[in-house]
GROMACS .gro file of N, CA and C in nm:
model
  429
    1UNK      N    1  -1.555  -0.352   1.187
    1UNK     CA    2  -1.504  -0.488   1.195
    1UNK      C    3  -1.465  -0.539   1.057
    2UNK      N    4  -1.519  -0.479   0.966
    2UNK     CA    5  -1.518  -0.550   0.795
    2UNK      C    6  -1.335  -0.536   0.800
    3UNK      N    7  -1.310  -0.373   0.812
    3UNK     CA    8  -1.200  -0.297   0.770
    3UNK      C    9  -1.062  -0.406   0.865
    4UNK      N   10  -1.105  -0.442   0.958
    4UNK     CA   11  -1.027  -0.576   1.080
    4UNK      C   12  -1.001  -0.628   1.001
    5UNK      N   13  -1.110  -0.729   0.915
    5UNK     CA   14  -1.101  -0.856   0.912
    5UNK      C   15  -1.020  -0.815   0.745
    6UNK      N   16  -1.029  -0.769   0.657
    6UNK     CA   17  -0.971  -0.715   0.528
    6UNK      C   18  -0.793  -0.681   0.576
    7UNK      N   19  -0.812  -0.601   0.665
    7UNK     CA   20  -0.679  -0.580   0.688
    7UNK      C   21  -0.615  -0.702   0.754
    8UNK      N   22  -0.683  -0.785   0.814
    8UNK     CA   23  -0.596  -0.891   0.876
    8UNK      C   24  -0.550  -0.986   0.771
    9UNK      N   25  -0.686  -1.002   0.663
    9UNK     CA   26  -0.638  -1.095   0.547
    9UNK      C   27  -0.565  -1.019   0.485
   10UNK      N   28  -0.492  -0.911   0.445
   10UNK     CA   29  -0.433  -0.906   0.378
   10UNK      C   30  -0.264  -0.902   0.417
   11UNK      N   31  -0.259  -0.895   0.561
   11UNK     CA   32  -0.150  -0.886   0.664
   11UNK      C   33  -0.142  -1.039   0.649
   12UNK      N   34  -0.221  -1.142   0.636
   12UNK     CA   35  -0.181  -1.237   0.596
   12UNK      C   36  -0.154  -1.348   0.504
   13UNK      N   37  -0.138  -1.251   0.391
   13UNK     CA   38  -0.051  -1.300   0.288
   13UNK      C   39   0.116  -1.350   0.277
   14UNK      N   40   0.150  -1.475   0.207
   14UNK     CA   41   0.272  -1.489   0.284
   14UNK      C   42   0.395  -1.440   0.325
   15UNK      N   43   0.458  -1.422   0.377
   15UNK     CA   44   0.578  -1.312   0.349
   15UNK      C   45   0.654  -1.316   0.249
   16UNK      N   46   0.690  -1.424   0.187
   16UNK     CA   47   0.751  -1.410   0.031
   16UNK      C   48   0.714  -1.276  -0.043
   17UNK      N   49   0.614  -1.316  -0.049
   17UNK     CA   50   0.479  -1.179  -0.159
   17UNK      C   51   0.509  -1.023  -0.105
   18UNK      N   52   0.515  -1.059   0.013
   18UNK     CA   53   0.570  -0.869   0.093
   18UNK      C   54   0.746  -0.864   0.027
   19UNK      N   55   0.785  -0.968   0.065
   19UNK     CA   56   0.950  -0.926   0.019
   19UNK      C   57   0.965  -0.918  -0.139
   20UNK      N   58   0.897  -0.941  -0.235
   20UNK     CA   59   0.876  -0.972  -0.350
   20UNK      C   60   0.803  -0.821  -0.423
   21UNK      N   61   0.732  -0.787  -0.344
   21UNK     CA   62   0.637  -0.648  -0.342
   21UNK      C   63   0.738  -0.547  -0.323
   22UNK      N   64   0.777  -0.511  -0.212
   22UNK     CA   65   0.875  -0.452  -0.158
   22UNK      C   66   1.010  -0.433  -0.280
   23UNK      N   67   1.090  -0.552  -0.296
   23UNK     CA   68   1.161  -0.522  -0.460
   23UNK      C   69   1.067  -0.460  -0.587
   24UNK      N   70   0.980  -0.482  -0.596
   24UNK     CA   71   0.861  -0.394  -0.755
   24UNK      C   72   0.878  -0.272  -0.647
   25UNK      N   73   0.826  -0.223  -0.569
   25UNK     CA   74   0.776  -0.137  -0.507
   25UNK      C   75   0.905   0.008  -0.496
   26UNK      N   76   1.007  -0.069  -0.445
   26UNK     CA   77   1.126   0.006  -0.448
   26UNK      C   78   1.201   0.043  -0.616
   27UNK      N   79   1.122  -0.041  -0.710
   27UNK     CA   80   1.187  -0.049  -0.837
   27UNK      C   81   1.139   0.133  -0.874
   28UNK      N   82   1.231   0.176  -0.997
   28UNK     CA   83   1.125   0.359  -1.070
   28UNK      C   84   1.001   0.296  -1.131
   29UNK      N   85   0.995   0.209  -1.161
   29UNK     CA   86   0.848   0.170  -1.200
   29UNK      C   87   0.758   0.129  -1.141
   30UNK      N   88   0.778   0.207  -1.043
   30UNK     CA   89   0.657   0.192  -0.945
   30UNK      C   90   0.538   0.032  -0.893
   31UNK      N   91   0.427   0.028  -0.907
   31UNK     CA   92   0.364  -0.067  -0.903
   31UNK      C   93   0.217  -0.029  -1.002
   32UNK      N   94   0.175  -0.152  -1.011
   32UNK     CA   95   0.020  -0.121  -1.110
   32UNK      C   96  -0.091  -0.210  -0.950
   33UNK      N   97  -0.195  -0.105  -1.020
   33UNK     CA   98  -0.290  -0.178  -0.924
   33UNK      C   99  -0.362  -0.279  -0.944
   34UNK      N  100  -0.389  -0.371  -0.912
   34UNK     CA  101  -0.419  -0.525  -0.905
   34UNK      C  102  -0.580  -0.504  -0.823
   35UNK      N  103  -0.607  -0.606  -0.886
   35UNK     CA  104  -0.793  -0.623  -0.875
   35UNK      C  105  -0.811  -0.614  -0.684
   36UNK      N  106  -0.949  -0.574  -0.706
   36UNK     CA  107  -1.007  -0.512  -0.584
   36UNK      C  108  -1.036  -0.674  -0.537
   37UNK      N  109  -1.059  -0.699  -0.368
   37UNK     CA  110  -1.104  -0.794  -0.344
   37UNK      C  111  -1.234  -0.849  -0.355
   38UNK      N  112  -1.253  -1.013  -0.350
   38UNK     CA  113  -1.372  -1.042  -0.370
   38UNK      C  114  -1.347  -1.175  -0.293
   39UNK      N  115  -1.456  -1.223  -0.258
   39UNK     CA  116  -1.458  -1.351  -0.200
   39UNK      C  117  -1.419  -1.499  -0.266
   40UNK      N  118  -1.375  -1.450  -0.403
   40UNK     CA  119  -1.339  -1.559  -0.513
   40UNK      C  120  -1.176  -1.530  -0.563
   41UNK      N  121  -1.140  -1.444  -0.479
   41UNK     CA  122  -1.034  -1.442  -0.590
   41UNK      C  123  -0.918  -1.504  -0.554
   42UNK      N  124  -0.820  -1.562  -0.613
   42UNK     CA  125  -0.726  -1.644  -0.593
   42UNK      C  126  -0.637  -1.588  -0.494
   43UNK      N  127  -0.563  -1.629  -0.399
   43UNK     CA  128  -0.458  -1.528  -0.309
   43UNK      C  129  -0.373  -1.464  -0.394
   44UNK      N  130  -0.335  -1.544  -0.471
   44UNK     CA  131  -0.173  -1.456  -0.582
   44UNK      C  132  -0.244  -1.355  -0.667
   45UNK      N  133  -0.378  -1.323  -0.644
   45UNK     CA  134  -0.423  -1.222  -0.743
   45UNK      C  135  -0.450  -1.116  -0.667
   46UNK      N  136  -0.464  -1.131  -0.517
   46UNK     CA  137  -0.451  -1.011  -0.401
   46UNK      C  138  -0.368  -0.905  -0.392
   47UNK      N  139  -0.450  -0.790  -0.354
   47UNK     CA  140  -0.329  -0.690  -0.389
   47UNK      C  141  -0.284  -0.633  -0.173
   48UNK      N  142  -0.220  -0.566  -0.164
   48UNK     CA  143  -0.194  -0.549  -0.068
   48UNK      C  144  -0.245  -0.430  -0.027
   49UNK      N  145  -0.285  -0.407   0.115
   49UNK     CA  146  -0.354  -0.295   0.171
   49UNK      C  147  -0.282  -0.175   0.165
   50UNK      N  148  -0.364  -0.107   0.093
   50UNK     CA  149  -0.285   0.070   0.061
   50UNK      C  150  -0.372   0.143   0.119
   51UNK      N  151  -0.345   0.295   0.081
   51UNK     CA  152  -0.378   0.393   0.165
   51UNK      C  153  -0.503   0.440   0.180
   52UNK      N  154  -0.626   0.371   0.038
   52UNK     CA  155  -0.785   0.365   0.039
   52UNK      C  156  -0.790   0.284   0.225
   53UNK      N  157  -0.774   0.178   0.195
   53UNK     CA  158  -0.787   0.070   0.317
   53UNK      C  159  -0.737   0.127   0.434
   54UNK      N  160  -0.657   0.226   0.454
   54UNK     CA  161  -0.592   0.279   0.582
   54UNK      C  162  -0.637   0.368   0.639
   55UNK      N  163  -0.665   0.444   0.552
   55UNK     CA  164  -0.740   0.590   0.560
   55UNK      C  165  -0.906   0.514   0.645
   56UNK      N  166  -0.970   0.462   0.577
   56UNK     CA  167  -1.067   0.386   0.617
   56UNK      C  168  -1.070   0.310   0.743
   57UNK      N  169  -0.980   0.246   0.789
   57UNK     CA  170  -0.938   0.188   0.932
   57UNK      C  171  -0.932   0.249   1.076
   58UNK      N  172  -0.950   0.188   1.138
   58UNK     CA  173  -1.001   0.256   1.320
   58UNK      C  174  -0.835   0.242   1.331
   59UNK      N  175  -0.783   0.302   1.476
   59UNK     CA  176  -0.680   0.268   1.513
   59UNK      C  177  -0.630   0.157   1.570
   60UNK      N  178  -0.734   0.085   1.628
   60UNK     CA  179  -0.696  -0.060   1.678
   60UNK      C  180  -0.656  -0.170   1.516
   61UNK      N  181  -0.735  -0.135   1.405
   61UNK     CA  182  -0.747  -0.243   1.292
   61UNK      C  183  -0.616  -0.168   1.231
   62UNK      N  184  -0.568  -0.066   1.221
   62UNK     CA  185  -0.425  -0.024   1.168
   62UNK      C  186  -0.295  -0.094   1.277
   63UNK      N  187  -0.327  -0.095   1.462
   63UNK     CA  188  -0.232  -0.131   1.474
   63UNK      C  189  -0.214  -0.320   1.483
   64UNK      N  190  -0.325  -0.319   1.423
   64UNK     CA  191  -0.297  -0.524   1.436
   64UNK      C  192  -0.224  -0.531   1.295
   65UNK      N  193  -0.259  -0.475   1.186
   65UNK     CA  194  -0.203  -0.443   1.066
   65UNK      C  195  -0.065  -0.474   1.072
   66UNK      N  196   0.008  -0.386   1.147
   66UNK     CA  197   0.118  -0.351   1.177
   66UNK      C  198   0.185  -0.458   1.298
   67UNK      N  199   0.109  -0.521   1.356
   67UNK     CA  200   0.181  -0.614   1.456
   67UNK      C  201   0.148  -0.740   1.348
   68UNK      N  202   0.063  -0.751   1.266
   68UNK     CA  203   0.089  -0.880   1.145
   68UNK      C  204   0.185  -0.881   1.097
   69UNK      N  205   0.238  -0.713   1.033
   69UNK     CA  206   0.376  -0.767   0.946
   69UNK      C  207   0.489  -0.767   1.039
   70UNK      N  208   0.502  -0.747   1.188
   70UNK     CA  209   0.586  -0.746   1.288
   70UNK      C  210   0.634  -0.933   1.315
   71UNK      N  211   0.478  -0.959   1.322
   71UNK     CA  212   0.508  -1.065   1.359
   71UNK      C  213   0.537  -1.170   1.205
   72UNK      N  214   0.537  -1.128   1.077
   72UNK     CA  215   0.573  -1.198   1.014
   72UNK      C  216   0.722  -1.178   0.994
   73UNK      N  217   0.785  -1.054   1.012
   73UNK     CA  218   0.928  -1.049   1.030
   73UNK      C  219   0.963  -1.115   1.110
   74UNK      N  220   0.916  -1.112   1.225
   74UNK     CA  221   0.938  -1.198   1.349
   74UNK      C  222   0.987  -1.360   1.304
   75UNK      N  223   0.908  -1.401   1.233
   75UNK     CA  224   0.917  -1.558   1.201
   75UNK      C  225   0.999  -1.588   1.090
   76UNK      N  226   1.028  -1.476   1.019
   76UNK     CA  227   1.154  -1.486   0.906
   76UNK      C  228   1.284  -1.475   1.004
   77UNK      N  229   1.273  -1.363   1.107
   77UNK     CA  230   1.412  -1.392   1.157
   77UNK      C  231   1.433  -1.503   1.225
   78UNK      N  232   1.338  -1.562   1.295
   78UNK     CA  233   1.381  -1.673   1.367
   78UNK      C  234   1.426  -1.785   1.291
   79UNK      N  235   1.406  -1.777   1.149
   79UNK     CA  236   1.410  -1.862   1.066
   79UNK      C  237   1.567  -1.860   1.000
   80UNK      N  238   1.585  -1.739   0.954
   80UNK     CA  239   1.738  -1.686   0.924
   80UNK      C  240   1.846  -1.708   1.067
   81UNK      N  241   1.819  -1.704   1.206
   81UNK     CA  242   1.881  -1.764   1.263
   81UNK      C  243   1.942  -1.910   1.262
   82UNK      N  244   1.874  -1.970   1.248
   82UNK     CA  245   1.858  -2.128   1.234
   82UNK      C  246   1.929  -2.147   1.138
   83UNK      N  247   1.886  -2.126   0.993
   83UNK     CA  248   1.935  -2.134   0.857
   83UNK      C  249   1.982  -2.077   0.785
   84UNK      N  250   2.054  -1.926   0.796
   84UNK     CA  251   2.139  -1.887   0.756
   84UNK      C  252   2.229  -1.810   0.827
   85UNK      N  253   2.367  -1.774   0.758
   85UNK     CA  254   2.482  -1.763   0.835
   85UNK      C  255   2.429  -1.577   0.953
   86UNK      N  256   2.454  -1.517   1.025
   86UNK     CA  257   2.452  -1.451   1.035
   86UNK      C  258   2.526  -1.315   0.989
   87UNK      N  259   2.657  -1.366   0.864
   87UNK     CA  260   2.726  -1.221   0.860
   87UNK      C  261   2.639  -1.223   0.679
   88UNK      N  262   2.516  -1.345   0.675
   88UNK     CA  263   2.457  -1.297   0.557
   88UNK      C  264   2.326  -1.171   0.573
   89UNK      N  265   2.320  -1.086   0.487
   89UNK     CA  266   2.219  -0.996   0.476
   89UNK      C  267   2.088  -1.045   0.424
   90UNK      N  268   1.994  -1.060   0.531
   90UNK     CA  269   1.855  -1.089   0.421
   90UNK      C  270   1.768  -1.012   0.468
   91UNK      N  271   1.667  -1.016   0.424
   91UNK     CA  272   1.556  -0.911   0.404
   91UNK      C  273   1.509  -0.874   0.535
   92UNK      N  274   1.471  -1.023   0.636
   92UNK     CA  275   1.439  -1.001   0.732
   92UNK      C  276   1.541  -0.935   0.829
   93UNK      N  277   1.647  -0.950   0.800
   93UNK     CA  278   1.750  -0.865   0.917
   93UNK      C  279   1.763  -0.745   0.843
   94UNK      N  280   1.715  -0.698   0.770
   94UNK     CA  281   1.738  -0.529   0.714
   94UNK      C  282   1.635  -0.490   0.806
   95UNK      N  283   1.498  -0.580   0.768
   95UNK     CA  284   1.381  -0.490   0.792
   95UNK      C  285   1.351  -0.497   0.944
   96UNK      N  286   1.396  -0.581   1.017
   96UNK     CA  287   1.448  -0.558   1.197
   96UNK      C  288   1.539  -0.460   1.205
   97UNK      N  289   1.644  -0.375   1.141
   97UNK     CA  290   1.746  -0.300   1.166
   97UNK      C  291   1.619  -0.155   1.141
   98UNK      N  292   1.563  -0.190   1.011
   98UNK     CA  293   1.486  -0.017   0.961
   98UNK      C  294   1.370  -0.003   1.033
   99UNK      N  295   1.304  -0.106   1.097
   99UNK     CA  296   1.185  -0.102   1.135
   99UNK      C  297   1.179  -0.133   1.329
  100UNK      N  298   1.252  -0.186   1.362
  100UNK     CA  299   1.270  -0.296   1.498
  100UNK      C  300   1.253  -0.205   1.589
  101UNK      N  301   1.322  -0.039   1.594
  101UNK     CA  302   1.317   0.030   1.693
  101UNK      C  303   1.173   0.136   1.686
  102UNK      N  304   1.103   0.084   1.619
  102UNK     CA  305   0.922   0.169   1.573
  102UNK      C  306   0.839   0.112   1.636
  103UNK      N  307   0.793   0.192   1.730
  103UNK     CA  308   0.662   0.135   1.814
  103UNK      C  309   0.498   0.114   1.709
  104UNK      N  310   0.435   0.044   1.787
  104UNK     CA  311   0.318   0.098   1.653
  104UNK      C  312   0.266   0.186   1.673
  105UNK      N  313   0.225   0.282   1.772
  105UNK     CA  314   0.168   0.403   1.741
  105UNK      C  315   0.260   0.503   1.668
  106UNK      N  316   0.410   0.490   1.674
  106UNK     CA  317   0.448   0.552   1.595
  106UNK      C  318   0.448   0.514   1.460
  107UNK      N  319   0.454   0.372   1.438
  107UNK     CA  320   0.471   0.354   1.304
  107UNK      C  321   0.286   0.428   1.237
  108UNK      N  322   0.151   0.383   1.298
  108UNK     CA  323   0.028   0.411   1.281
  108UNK      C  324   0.089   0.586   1.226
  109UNK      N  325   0.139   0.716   1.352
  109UNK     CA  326   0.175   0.794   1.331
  109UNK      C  327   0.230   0.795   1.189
  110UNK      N  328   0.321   0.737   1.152
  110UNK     CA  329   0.401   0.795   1.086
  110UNK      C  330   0.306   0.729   0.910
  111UNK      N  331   0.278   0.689   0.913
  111UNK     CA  332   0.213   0.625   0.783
  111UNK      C  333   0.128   0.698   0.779
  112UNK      N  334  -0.018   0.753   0.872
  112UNK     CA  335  -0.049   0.855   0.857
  112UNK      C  336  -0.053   0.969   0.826
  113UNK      N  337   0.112   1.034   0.858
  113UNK     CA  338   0.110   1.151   0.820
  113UNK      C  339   0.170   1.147   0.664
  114UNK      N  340   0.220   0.998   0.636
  114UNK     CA  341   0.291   0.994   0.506
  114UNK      C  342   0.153   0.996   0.390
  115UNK      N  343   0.054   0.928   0.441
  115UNK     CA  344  -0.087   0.928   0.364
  115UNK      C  345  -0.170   1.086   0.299
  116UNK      N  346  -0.122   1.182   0.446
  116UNK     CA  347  -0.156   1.337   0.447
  116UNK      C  348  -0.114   1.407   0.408
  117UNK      N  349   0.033   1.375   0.428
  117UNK     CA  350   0.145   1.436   0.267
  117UNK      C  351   0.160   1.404   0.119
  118UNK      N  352   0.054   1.273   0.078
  118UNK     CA  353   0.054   1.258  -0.082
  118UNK      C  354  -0.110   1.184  -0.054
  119UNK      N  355  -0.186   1.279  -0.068
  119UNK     CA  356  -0.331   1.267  -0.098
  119UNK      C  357  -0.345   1.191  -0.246
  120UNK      N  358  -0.249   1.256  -0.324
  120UNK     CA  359  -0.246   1.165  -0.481
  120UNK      C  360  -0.263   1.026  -0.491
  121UNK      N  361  -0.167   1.000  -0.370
  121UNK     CA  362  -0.093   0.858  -0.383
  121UNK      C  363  -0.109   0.737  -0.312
  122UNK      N  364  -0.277   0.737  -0.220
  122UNK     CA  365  -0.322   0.658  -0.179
  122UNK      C  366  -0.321   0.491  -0.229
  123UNK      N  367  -0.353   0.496  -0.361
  123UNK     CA  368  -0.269   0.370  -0.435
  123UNK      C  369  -0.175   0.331  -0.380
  124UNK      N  370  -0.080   0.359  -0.254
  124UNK     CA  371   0.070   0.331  -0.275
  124UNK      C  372   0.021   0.220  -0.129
  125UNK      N  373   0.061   0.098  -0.137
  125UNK     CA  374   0.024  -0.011  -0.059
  125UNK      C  375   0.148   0.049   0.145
  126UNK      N  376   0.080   0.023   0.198
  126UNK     CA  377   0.097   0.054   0.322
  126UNK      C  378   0.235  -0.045   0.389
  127UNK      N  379   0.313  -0.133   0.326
  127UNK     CA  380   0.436  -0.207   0.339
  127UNK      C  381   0.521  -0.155   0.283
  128UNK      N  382   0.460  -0.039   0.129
  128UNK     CA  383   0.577   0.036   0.065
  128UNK      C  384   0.625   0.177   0.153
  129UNK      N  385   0.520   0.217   0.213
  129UNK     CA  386   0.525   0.346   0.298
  129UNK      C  387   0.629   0.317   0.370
  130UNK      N  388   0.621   0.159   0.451
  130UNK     CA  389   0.668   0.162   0.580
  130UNK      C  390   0.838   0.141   0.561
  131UNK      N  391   0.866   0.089   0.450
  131UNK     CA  392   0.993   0.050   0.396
  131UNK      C  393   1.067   0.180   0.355
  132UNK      N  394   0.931   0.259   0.232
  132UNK     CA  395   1.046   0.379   0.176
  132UNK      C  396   1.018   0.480   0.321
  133UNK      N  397   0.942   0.499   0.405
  133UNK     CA  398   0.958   0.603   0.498
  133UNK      C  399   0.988   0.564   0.647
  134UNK      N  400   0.966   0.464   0.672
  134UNK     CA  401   1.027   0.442   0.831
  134UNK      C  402   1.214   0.363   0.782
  135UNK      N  403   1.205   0.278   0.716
  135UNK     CA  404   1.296   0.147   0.712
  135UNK      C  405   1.436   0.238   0.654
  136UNK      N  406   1.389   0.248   0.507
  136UNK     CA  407   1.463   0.294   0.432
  136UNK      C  408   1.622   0.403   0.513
  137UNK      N  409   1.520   0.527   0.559
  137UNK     CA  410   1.561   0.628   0.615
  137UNK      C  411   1.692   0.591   0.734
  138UNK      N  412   1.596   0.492   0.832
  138UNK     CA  413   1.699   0.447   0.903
  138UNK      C  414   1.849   0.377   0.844
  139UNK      N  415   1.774   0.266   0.757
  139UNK     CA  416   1.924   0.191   0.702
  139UNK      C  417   2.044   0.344   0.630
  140UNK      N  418   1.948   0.395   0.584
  140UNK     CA  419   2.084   0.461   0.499
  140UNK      C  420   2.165   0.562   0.607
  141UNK      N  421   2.058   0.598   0.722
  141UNK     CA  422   2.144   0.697   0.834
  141UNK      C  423   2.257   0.553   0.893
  142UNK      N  424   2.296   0.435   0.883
  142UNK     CA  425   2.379   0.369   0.939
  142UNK      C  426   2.478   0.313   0.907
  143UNK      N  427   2.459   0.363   0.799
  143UNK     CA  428   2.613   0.360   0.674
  143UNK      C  429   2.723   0.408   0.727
   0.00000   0.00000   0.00000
C-alpha cells in the first residue's frame, strides 16, 4: 500500500512539471537526480517516479500510475479544446497521438520490459520511458 500511495503522490504532481520534465528528459543531458522523498519536502523539490519505485510496485499500483498520467492528459486536452486553436500542436495532443492507442497493461508491459533492458538505468523516471519508448516511436512512424 506504501508503494500506492508514493506512486499516486507522485502521479500527482502538476502536469506542467511532467511537460517541463519531459523537455530536460528528452534534452542529451539527460536528467540529475533530485532528493529522495520525505514528508517535509516542498512539491517543486519532488522528483518523479523512476524505475527504483516501479520495479518495487504490485501491478494494480503501476496501473493507477499510469491511469494518473492518462487522466492528467485527459484534462490538458479537454482544456486545449476549449482554449486553443486545434490546427495548434501542444503537448497534450502529441502525447494522445503517441500514447492514446496503449492500453495499460500494455503500457505496465512495455515499461517493464524497457526497465529489463537497462538494469543501469533505473534512475530514468517512468514518464521518460513512456515518452522515449511508447510515444516517441509512434509520433515519428506518422510522419
Amino acid at each position: 500500500m506504501r508503494n500506492a500511495l508514493k506512486l499516486a503522490y507522485l502521479a500527482s504532481i502538476p502536469f506542467l512539471a511532467i511537460i517541463v520534465f519531459l523537455a530536460i528528459a528528452a534534452s542529451p543531458a539527460g536528467h540529475a537526480q533530485t532528493p529522495a522523498l520525505s514528508g517535509t519536502t516542498p512539491v517543486t523539490q519532488q522528483r518523479f517516479a523512476d524505475g527504483n519505485d516501479w520495479s518495487k510496485a504490485s501491478l494494480d499500483e503501476k496501473r493507477a500510475f499510469l491511469f494518473g498520467i492518462a487522466n492528467a492528459i485527459s484534462v490538458a486536452l479537454g482544456w486545449d479544446e476549449r482554449h486553443v486553436p486545434a490546427s495548434q500542436t501542444t503537448f497534450s495532443r502529441r502525447a494522445r497521438d503517441g500514447l492514446g492507442e496503449t492500453s495499460l497493461g500494455e503500457g505496465v508491459k512495455r515499461i517493464d520490459a524497457w526497465y529489463a533492458a537497462n538494469p543501469g538505468r533505473l534512475d530514468t523516471p517512468v514518464v521518460a520511458v513512456m515518452w522515449l519508448d511508447i510515444a516517441k516511436p509512434r509520433l515519428q512512424g506518422r510522419k
